[in-house]
């Protein structure tokens, strides 16, 4: 076997939206696992808004991806060679494998998943980091109570769609904010949200006045910017704002302003708290099991937006996150097992 | 007795700093208490930054002071006539009596205070709303642990000076931010703060880098604006930001921007929480008793900046809060018992 491993490496720090020249596609030889390692053939690469932050040279919760390195990404695939006692050939796994066709790893951050329970891409969405982010952010930081009014932005995205569904399960009133009638219709008609606000067509403040007349108890924020400001003035007494993302800021080329309405935190004795899913790593198994049981009983619906195109499609597909082009979890499909045959 | 009651009423909604024309001084007859009421002769009026917000026509945590009404204020004085079973002539009291020389009231929000334990102005400062604000904001929202690094802004003010001293009692490292060498010297030399940053002379971010090399665990914010932004980038993991005030915004005439560095809440999984002392009313007695015991044992020092001038001085004295003119609790002294003799 002498297969090629195609990789997408970070070639330059983007200014604004990542441009084609910020990436470099490289062909290397598929690596051989050493003792205690295994080789994963990657089938699906996860595309996440947070990736944009990882590309910047700035202090953050993780170090920047170094220039010239394979782009950091969660991915899902199959073990095709192993010298690791915990992973066998044929196992399906997810982990931080990067934007490439093959990855050698030692098992850190890798989970074995059961494709009998859910298809592999779901383990990058509702049963992966996005689902876990929704789970811990809503339950631990938002602390929902039955009857609470919960607002979530980027509601048709991988995290937001799970946040809203969990909140519905708990007896909350759920309002999603999303861009476009199609996404809003999906939230209400398919996922059972109580209302959806199309921020491209509606004034968010006015719409919240209508849909959340008693105020917002929990705001799960994935976007920042004007939408965050619009929700702040509608907070209820003792509200909790979960800061999970700020996609409106990620591609800014000038200094972005902060939430000018943060003063409503005082007026309503509310809190705004940042969360990162990796803080909850020791609780992933219990949370994943619970999410899976909800998928099984139909109270949680997973949706992946799987785009084909292979590794080479990554630079373009990533941009869908910032143009609002995806509904549900955006995943890039890699050619998979066909490759070995093709190249071997 | 036919004494005159001088009052300061709100005549207009200020634009920017309150101007002389925003006030009207009125002389009325001292009112007579009805059944269940008592008459207070006011000795000291409290001046608080929050008053500026009460003058605006905007939705907030309390309704605006109506135009033409006596300006809302906490004050301290002596009961001079009573038809209320709970208050006797001669009792010293504090309460929301307004900016006037006499007030009739029914006892709501009024506390009887012991001038043998502390002088009357202290009951508007360390043993009054500012002290209670510091107490609950730091302990309940900040949740200090020994060894925490605590930063407080407007540190030489009525609230900030108490926050820092309580934090020191609890074994925290305390850094005050204040304007001018005199205030900073007082914080370190007299109150025992570990460091003070003169924001008028020093770059707050640089100074925090030096004084809080391991990050800020608690930031008690009284000012908002650039100082809040400067502290946010120095938050430690799991930090708590207490939003108590935003004096830098109160007189703004254009839309003020929000904390552009709020994203550090996510990077550091920190929280920002608004607090209002009135939420803790049922715990005022225990807190006041504890603060008084700390005053008695010398571990808490109270300082009032008592300005004479009577009711007529109010419009000008209020501005000291916004020019940084006071150190400690700013209080306006009213002529007190001399008045009845003068007018009777």
XYZ file of C-alpha atoms in Angstrom:
688
model
C 0.000 0.000 0.000
C 1.472 3.319 -1.066
C -1.446 5.690 -0.900
C -1.374 9.439 -1.065
C -2.550 11.536 1.879
C -3.983 14.818 0.711
C -3.889 17.576 3.328
C -5.052 21.132 3.607
C -2.472 23.248 5.373
C -2.733 26.806 6.597
C -0.557 28.915 4.310
C -1.346 32.424 5.557
C -3.294 34.201 8.279
C -6.543 35.370 6.674
C -7.667 38.959 6.671
C -11.438 38.797 6.712
C -12.963 35.758 5.077
C -10.427 33.005 4.401
C -9.303 33.266 0.778
C -7.989 30.507 -1.504
C -4.444 31.783 -1.040
C -4.642 31.194 2.703
C -4.572 27.443 2.042
C -2.159 25.022 0.513
C -3.104 21.536 -0.659
C -0.271 19.079 -0.137
C 0.119 15.441 -1.095
C 2.193 13.325 1.252
C 2.645 9.648 1.777
C 0.162 8.012 4.123
C 2.042 7.717 7.419
C 2.691 4.441 9.200
C 1.572 4.132 12.828
C 4.283 3.522 15.405
C 3.930 1.551 18.620
C 0.873 2.834 20.529
C -0.529 4.547 17.453
C -3.112 3.824 14.803
C -3.994 5.060 11.344
C -7.388 6.564 10.590
C -8.830 6.835 7.135
C -10.979 9.930 7.348
C -14.492 9.860 5.906
C -15.936 13.153 7.118
C -14.355 16.441 8.199
C -16.304 18.726 10.500
C -16.556 22.410 9.583
C -17.030 24.682 12.545
C -17.170 28.466 12.896
C -14.555 28.267 15.647
C -12.020 27.212 12.999
C -11.834 30.812 11.873
C -10.508 31.840 15.291
C -7.917 29.069 15.268
C -6.433 30.620 12.124
C -5.617 33.935 13.819
C -2.350 34.819 15.478
C -3.961 35.827 18.751
C -4.052 34.598 22.337
C -7.143 32.498 22.789
C -8.358 29.312 24.447
C -6.198 27.204 22.134
C -2.956 28.118 20.364
C -3.275 29.254 16.746
C -2.747 26.677 14.017
C 0.899 27.233 13.021
C 1.496 28.366 9.454
C 2.434 25.429 7.253
C 0.624 22.912 9.480
C -2.404 20.780 8.644
C -5.564 22.727 9.500
C -7.016 21.676 12.847
C -10.397 19.938 12.516
C -12.558 17.321 14.099
C -13.171 14.439 11.786
C -14.644 10.962 11.652
C -13.290 7.853 10.014
C -12.242 4.261 10.322
C -9.151 2.664 11.789
C -7.232 0.975 8.957
C -4.068 0.012 10.806
C -3.357 -0.173 14.508
C -0.540 -0.743 16.946
C -2.676 0.620 19.800
C -4.372 -1.795 22.221
C -7.502 0.397 22.504
C -8.280 0.742 18.807
C -8.769 -2.079 16.339
C -8.870 -2.094 12.559
C -12.452 -1.426 11.522
C -13.318 0.727 14.524
C -15.131 3.921 13.690
C -13.646 6.876 15.479
C -13.941 10.660 15.852
C -11.183 12.976 16.951
C -9.053 16.006 16.139
C -7.626 14.438 13.014
C -7.206 17.606 10.931
C -8.197 18.434 7.354
C -6.574 15.490 5.625
C -7.387 12.053 4.283
C -5.361 10.016 6.773
C -4.183 10.676 10.284
C -1.912 8.806 12.632
C -2.696 9.324 16.275
C -2.125 7.994 19.774
C -5.738 8.039 20.873
C -5.801 11.309 22.784
C -9.142 13.015 22.237
C -10.388 10.117 20.142
C -13.729 8.396 20.721
C -14.848 5.057 19.291
C -18.377 5.366 17.985
C -21.172 2.953 17.177
C -22.383 3.413 13.611
C -25.213 1.037 14.368
C -26.701 3.640 16.654
C -26.296 6.637 14.343
C -24.562 7.332 11.032
C -20.972 8.507 11.215
C -21.645 12.211 10.357
C -24.031 12.452 13.333
C -21.009 11.876 15.573
C -19.635 15.164 14.289
C -22.966 16.900 14.982
C -25.653 16.066 17.508
C -23.563 13.269 19.031
C -20.275 15.154 18.686
C -18.783 18.420 19.849
C -21.733 20.565 18.679
C -24.255 18.405 20.511
C -22.112 18.328 23.629
C -21.627 22.090 23.430
C -25.387 22.550 23.281
C -25.908 20.090 26.124
C -23.458 21.544 28.624
C -23.947 25.167 27.623
C -27.695 24.996 27.996
C -27.889 22.726 31.029
C -24.878 23.839 33.059
C -24.674 27.528 32.182
C -28.232 28.283 31.102
C -29.825 26.193 33.881
C -33.260 25.974 32.243
C -36.451 25.573 34.245
C -39.796 24.533 32.806
C -41.602 27.566 31.453
C -38.433 29.550 30.819
C -38.223 31.480 27.580
C -35.091 30.372 25.747
C -33.687 32.233 22.741
C -30.930 30.767 20.604
C -29.122 32.369 17.689
C -27.690 30.522 14.701
C -30.604 28.317 15.635
C -30.499 26.261 12.451
C -26.838 25.479 12.962
C -25.223 22.431 14.509
C -25.240 23.759 18.078
C -28.325 25.968 17.995
C -30.653 23.319 16.640
C -29.729 20.984 19.498
C -29.987 23.737 22.124
C -33.541 24.499 21.082
C -34.620 20.876 21.023
C -33.197 20.142 24.468
C -34.915 23.239 25.817
C -38.213 22.076 24.320
C -37.769 18.658 25.964
C -37.451 20.466 29.296
C -40.684 22.388 28.882
C -39.223 25.721 27.862
C -40.649 28.128 25.353
C -38.079 28.261 22.543
C -37.454 31.021 20.033
C -34.822 30.535 17.351
C -33.060 33.272 15.434
C -31.876 32.267 11.987
C -31.373 33.687 8.518
C -34.018 32.993 5.917
C -37.542 31.627 5.714
C -36.409 28.101 4.895
C -34.359 27.733 8.062
C -37.035 29.396 10.174
C -39.673 27.093 8.766
C -37.534 24.066 9.586
C -37.131 25.191 13.186
C -40.838 25.615 13.777
C -42.291 22.909 11.528
C -39.742 20.159 11.968
C -38.022 20.800 15.288
C -41.011 22.167 17.196
C -39.626 25.555 18.137
C -42.380 27.890 19.363
C -41.234 30.689 17.080
C -38.421 31.623 14.757
C -37.129 35.080 13.907
C -35.615 35.647 10.472
C -32.977 38.236 11.297
C -32.472 39.023 7.622
C -36.080 40.127 7.245
C -37.230 41.084 10.723
C -36.093 43.504 13.387
C -34.932 41.213 16.177
C -35.914 43.587 18.976
C -39.423 44.054 17.637
C -39.843 40.341 17.056
C -38.703 39.511 20.578
C -41.126 42.055 21.942
C -43.822 40.014 20.253
C -42.567 36.487 20.876
C -41.053 36.969 24.340
C -43.388 39.458 26.025
C -42.264 38.376 29.498
C -38.589 38.593 28.646
C -35.852 36.124 27.829
C -34.676 33.854 30.639
C -31.882 32.188 28.699
C -30.088 33.483 25.646
C -27.708 31.041 24.015
C -25.510 33.241 21.864
C -23.632 31.909 18.871
C -23.344 35.148 16.943
C -22.601 38.265 19.040
C -22.996 41.649 17.371
C -26.342 43.353 16.836
C -28.334 40.246 17.668
C -26.717 39.946 21.075
C -27.491 43.613 21.675
C -31.055 43.119 20.563
C -31.616 40.261 22.984
C -29.936 42.000 25.933
C -32.650 44.640 26.136
C -35.241 41.875 26.385
C -33.660 39.922 29.223
C -35.909 38.853 32.077
C -34.949 39.288 35.707
C -32.121 36.919 36.580
C -31.533 35.904 32.965
C -28.552 33.815 31.893
C -26.678 34.618 28.686
C -24.466 31.796 27.443
C -21.586 33.037 25.312
C -20.797 30.125 23.016
C -19.778 31.861 19.811
C -19.640 35.182 18.026
C -19.705 34.305 14.362
C -20.575 37.895 13.416
C -17.120 38.961 14.634
C -14.893 36.226 13.290
C -14.121 37.750 9.913
C -14.066 41.394 10.989
C -11.188 43.380 9.577
C -11.678 46.399 11.825
C -12.073 46.553 15.578
C -15.533 45.338 16.468
C -17.541 47.022 19.162
C -18.858 45.149 22.161
C -22.417 44.685 23.374
C -23.430 48.284 24.068
C -26.497 46.998 25.917
C -24.482 45.002 28.452
C -25.869 47.399 31.077
C -29.066 45.355 30.969
C -27.141 42.739 32.907
C -27.393 45.139 35.844
C -30.919 46.285 35.171
C -32.086 42.677 35.164
C -29.445 41.231 37.490
C -28.507 38.879 34.709
C -25.298 37.064 33.918
C -23.262 36.489 30.794
C -20.955 33.512 30.920
C -18.492 32.096 28.456
C -18.356 28.337 27.893
C -16.067 25.873 26.160
C -17.112 22.281 25.711
C -13.649 20.919 26.430
C -14.086 21.845 30.104
C -16.646 19.060 30.324
C -14.532 16.274 28.820
C -14.950 13.990 31.824
C -18.728 14.088 31.346
C -18.783 13.417 27.579
C -19.775 9.751 27.982
C -22.871 10.427 30.106
C -23.909 13.335 27.890
C -23.399 11.413 24.669
C -25.439 8.518 26.059
C -28.273 10.872 26.978
C -28.209 12.619 23.596
C -28.240 9.224 21.884
C -31.255 8.133 23.914
C -33.089 11.284 22.848
C -32.204 10.592 19.228
C -33.508 7.073 19.681
C -36.806 8.137 21.214
C -37.306 10.788 18.544
C -37.263 13.779 20.900
C -34.030 14.986 19.309
C -33.543 15.179 15.587
C -30.099 15.342 14.052
C -29.464 16.943 10.713
C -26.205 17.052 8.863
C -25.540 19.086 5.782
C -23.072 16.761 4.071
C -21.179 18.342 1.205
C -19.170 16.207 -1.158
C -16.030 17.321 -2.866
C -13.228 15.707 -0.950
C -10.366 17.421 0.806
C -9.920 19.868 -2.063
C -13.358 21.289 -1.425
C -12.543 22.386 2.095
C -11.600 26.055 1.470
C -14.832 26.727 -0.365
C -17.147 24.656 1.821
C -15.853 26.357 4.968
C -17.221 29.659 3.698
C -20.769 28.295 3.803
C -20.628 28.752 7.578
C -20.163 32.478 7.154
C -22.649 32.964 4.341
C -25.363 31.044 6.158
C -25.240 28.372 3.495
C -25.760 25.330 5.710
C -28.680 24.011 7.702
C -27.687 21.688 10.504
C -24.195 20.374 10.969
C -21.900 21.189 8.043
C -19.713 18.212 7.142
C -17.327 17.641 4.272
C -17.390 14.139 2.867
C -14.041 12.655 1.952
C -14.001 9.937 -0.686
C -13.391 7.294 1.964
C -12.492 3.719 1.251
C -12.541 4.321 -2.476
C -9.225 6.079 -2.114
C -7.118 3.134 -1.128
C -8.355 1.203 -4.093
C -7.760 4.115 -6.378
C -4.262 4.773 -5.215
C -3.119 1.412 -3.977
C -43.656 75.613 64.397
C -43.935 76.919 60.885
C -40.641 75.972 59.356
C -39.702 76.015 55.710
C -38.804 72.819 53.907
C -36.317 73.498 51.134
C -36.363 70.919 48.360
C -34.391 70.230 45.212
C -36.700 69.108 42.461
C -35.862 67.752 39.046
C -36.803 70.436 36.524
C -35.471 68.941 33.299
C -33.862 65.763 31.985
C -30.133 66.474 31.741
C -28.170 66.115 28.551
C -24.698 65.158 29.652
C -23.638 66.443 33.054
C -26.561 67.802 35.094
C -26.654 71.584 34.673
C -28.034 74.206 37.090
C -31.124 74.577 34.920
C -31.998 70.916 35.416
C -32.862 71.691 39.041
C -35.378 73.847 40.813
C -35.096 74.851 44.477
C -38.494 75.098 46.104
C -39.556 76.247 49.556
C -42.610 74.542 50.982
C -44.119 74.257 54.415
C -42.794 71.418 56.536
C -45.442 68.710 56.229
C -47.308 67.241 59.183
C -47.233 63.456 59.619
C -50.554 61.660 59.440
C -51.514 58.523 61.327
C -48.829 55.871 60.784
C -46.289 58.443 59.607
C -43.412 60.385 61.060
C -41.422 63.502 60.209
C -37.670 63.344 59.641
C -35.397 66.328 59.881
C -32.643 65.512 57.427
C -29.023 66.039 58.430
C -27.137 64.399 55.577
C -28.034 63.639 51.970
C -26.200 60.869 50.167
C -24.795 61.606 46.705
C -24.490 58.540 44.523
C -23.480 58.038 40.888
C -26.659 56.044 40.331
C -28.645 59.253 40.785
C -27.610 60.269 37.304
C -29.438 57.275 35.867
C -32.565 58.029 37.872
C -32.787 61.393 36.097
C -33.117 59.835 32.639
C -36.354 59.003 30.876
C -35.397 55.407 30.248
C -36.510 51.977 31.346
C -34.269 50.808 34.140
C -34.338 49.002 37.465
C -36.338 51.842 39.036
C -38.712 54.304 37.368
C -37.231 57.697 36.459
C -37.709 60.561 38.914
C -40.725 62.414 37.482
C -40.117 65.977 36.354
C -41.207 68.425 39.030
C -40.703 65.896 41.842
C -38.221 66.017 44.707
C -34.972 64.365 43.610
C -34.700 60.794 44.872
C -31.923 60.340 47.430
C -30.936 58.342 50.454
C -30.532 60.544 53.498
C -30.013 60.407 57.229
C -31.680 62.438 59.951
C -33.652 62.501 63.140
C -37.316 61.867 63.832
C -38.842 65.146 65.075
C -42.508 64.151 65.137
C -44.137 60.738 64.977
C -47.519 59.098 64.740
C -45.859 55.769 63.863
C -45.487 53.080 66.542
C -42.095 51.982 65.229
C -40.359 55.352 65.211
C -40.003 57.718 68.175
C -38.972 61.344 68.339
C -35.207 61.448 68.644
C -34.571 58.257 66.665
C -31.855 58.522 64.082
C -32.932 57.060 60.769
C -31.780 56.509 57.199
C -34.035 56.058 54.204
C -35.053 57.257 50.766
C -36.012 60.702 52.018
C -35.078 62.735 48.929
C -33.073 65.921 48.507
C -34.920 68.089 51.003
C -34.717 69.284 54.576
C -37.724 67.423 55.930
C -39.527 64.304 54.862
C -42.710 62.636 56.003
C -42.754 58.909 55.601
C -44.467 55.697 56.612
C -41.340 53.731 57.453
C -40.920 51.782 54.234
C -37.232 51.423 53.464
C -36.291 53.250 56.675
C -33.743 51.921 59.169
C -33.215 53.139 62.715
C -29.494 53.510 63.351
C -27.300 53.691 66.439
C -25.175 56.838 66.415
C -23.326 55.500 69.438
C -21.829 52.817 67.195
C -20.874 55.044 64.268
C -21.482 58.660 63.264
C -24.596 59.319 61.211
C -22.822 59.887 57.839
C -21.257 56.424 58.095
C -24.784 55.009 57.808
C -24.897 56.492 54.317
C -21.505 54.951 53.497
C -19.833 51.853 54.885
C -22.885 50.971 56.999
C -25.376 52.068 54.346
C -26.218 51.201 50.775
C -22.629 51.538 49.484
C -21.265 49.220 52.165
C -24.056 46.725 51.577
C -23.500 46.928 47.827
C -19.833 46.126 48.340
C -20.668 43.317 50.756
C -23.205 41.463 48.640
C -21.587 42.228 45.302
C -18.220 40.928 46.394
C -19.361 38.006 48.529
C -22.402 36.758 46.621
C -21.444 37.552 43.037
C -17.650 37.697 43.251
C -17.383 34.660 45.561
C -13.821 35.399 46.714
C -11.438 32.692 47.814
C -8.209 33.282 49.720
C -5.420 34.042 47.280
C -7.726 35.385 44.586
C -6.640 38.505 42.777
C -9.391 41.094 43.120
C -9.496 44.292 41.070
C -11.918 47.090 41.877
C -12.481 50.327 39.971
C -13.559 53.639 41.492
C -11.614 52.058 44.332
C -11.451 55.237 46.395
C -15.203 55.679 46.225
C -17.859 54.657 48.702
C -18.384 51.159 47.299
C -14.916 50.425 45.951
C -13.083 51.246 49.160
C -15.240 48.773 51.076
C -14.932 46.080 48.392
C -11.164 46.197 48.594
C -11.066 46.099 52.360
C -13.426 43.125 52.598
C -11.372 41.301 49.985
C -8.213 41.962 51.994
C -9.891 40.587 55.130
C -10.569 37.383 53.183
C -6.961 36.933 52.149
C -7.225 38.169 48.588
C -4.650 40.159 46.695
C -6.335 43.520 46.033
C -5.614 46.027 43.289
C -7.528 49.294 43.196
C -8.015 51.493 40.167
C -8.533 55.173 40.966
C -7.780 58.608 39.579
C -4.832 60.490 40.999
C -1.841 59.852 43.217
C -3.594 61.046 46.364
C -6.389 58.486 46.100
C -3.982 55.719 45.098
C -1.743 56.532 48.042
C -4.720 56.346 50.391
C -5.695 52.907 49.074
C -2.272 51.413 49.591
C -1.040 53.308 52.649
C -4.230 53.600 54.666
C -6.494 50.800 53.487
C -3.820 48.175 52.860
C -4.491 47.494 49.176
C -1.642 45.553 47.586
C -1.420 47.956 44.668
C -3.251 50.879 43.130
C -3.370 51.925 39.497
C -3.792 55.599 38.679
C -5.817 55.375 35.491
C -5.178 59.036 34.724
C -1.435 58.468 34.554
C -0.979 54.781 33.814
C -2.086 52.407 31.097
C -4.443 50.068 32.922
C -3.608 47.034 30.765
C 0.117 47.470 31.256
C -0.288 48.036 34.966
C -2.428 44.918 35.346
C 0.153 42.925 33.462
C 2.580 43.953 36.192
C 0.342 43.763 39.258
C -1.810 40.780 38.285
C 0.594 38.497 36.407
C -1.592 35.438 37.055
C -4.774 37.164 35.941
C -7.749 38.716 37.669
C -10.114 36.346 39.484
C -12.672 38.980 40.449
C -13.261 42.339 38.860
C -15.704 44.579 40.685
C -16.677 47.151 38.076
C -18.036 50.551 38.987
C -16.986 52.390 35.848
C -17.429 50.452 32.598
C -15.781 51.862 29.466
C -12.103 51.488 28.665
C -11.224 50.301 32.150
C -13.657 47.406 31.909
C -12.155 46.514 28.539
C -8.676 46.732 29.958
C -9.475 44.327 32.763
C -11.331 41.829 30.557
C -8.166 40.884 28.675
C -6.517 40.086 32.002
C -9.187 37.777 33.381
C -8.066 34.504 34.893
C -9.751 31.192 34.111
C -13.215 31.131 35.669
C -13.116 34.818 36.637
C -16.176 36.659 37.934
C -16.921 40.207 36.803
C -19.394 42.045 39.018
C -21.247 44.791 37.171
C -22.148 47.287 39.867
C -21.876 50.598 38.038
C -20.720 52.258 34.842
C -19.973 55.819 35.832
C -18.017 56.404 32.629
C -21.284 56.058 30.677
C -23.733 57.987 32.808
C -23.227 61.408 31.239
C -22.618 60.277 27.679
C -24.475 62.278 25.061
C -23.815 59.890 22.213
C -24.331 56.152 22.037
C -21.631 54.481 24.064
C -19.995 51.328 22.836
C -19.971 48.159 24.877
C -17.075 46.091 26.168
C -15.389 45.062 22.919
C -13.301 42.553 24.879
C -16.319 40.642 26.224
C -15.068 37.689 24.148
C -12.556 37.063 26.925
C -15.499 35.736 28.900
C -15.391 32.764 26.546
C -11.631 32.494 26.338
C -11.454 32.335 30.132
C -14.881 30.780 30.804
C -15.637 33.778 32.937
C -18.905 35.401 33.913
C -20.168 38.962 34.056
C -23.113 39.507 36.370
C -25.136 42.570 37.218
C -26.085 43.239 40.830
C -28.419 45.552 42.696
C -28.225 45.820 46.444
C -31.988 46.024 46.865
C -32.269 42.336 45.950
C -30.629 41.553 49.288
C -32.937 43.621 51.509
C -33.864 40.678 53.708
C -30.195 40.211 54.572
C -29.376 43.861 55.368
C -29.477 43.338 59.157
C -26.933 40.506 59.195
C -24.672 42.304 56.731
C -24.860 45.622 58.580
C -24.022 43.864 61.830
C -21.010 42.210 60.254
C -19.791 45.422 58.652
C -20.205 47.195 62.009
C -18.163 44.522 63.749
C -15.387 44.998 61.203
C -15.498 48.748 61.763
C -15.285 48.105 65.500
C -12.295 45.783 65.257
C -10.494 48.136 62.899
C -10.372 45.772 59.917
C -12.710 48.084 57.978
C -12.195 51.796 57.780
C -15.009 54.124 56.817
C -14.375 57.458 55.221
C -16.942 60.062 54.354
C -16.288 63.163 52.341
C -18.792 65.491 54.015
C -19.456 68.692 52.108
C -21.313 71.556 53.761
C -23.543 73.936 51.927
C -27.054 72.830 52.720
C -29.699 71.778 50.259
C -28.796 74.588 47.875
C -25.380 73.087 47.355
C -26.724 69.837 45.961
C -26.500 70.550 42.212
C -22.857 71.519 42.431
C -21.766 68.904 44.949
C -23.314 66.115 42.870
C -20.869 66.907 40.082
C -17.921 65.979 42.282
C -18.868 62.346 41.671
C -18.261 62.762 37.970
C -15.097 64.864 38.219
C -13.493 62.472 40.701
C -13.647 65.186 43.370
C -14.474 62.991 46.343
C -12.572 60.371 48.287
C -14.776 57.966 50.193
C -18.496 58.414 50.558
C -19.739 61.794 49.300
C -22.312 63.294 51.645
C -23.992 66.688 51.697
C -24.494 68.130 55.153
C -27.786 69.910 55.760
C -27.860 72.566 58.459
C -29.755 70.207 60.724
C -31.361 71.240 63.984
C -30.261 74.848 63.548
C -33.033 75.228 60.973
C -36.016 74.850 63.238
C -34.628 77.549 65.540
C -33.905 79.767 62.578
C -37.343 79.454 61.047
C -39.491 78.652 64.067
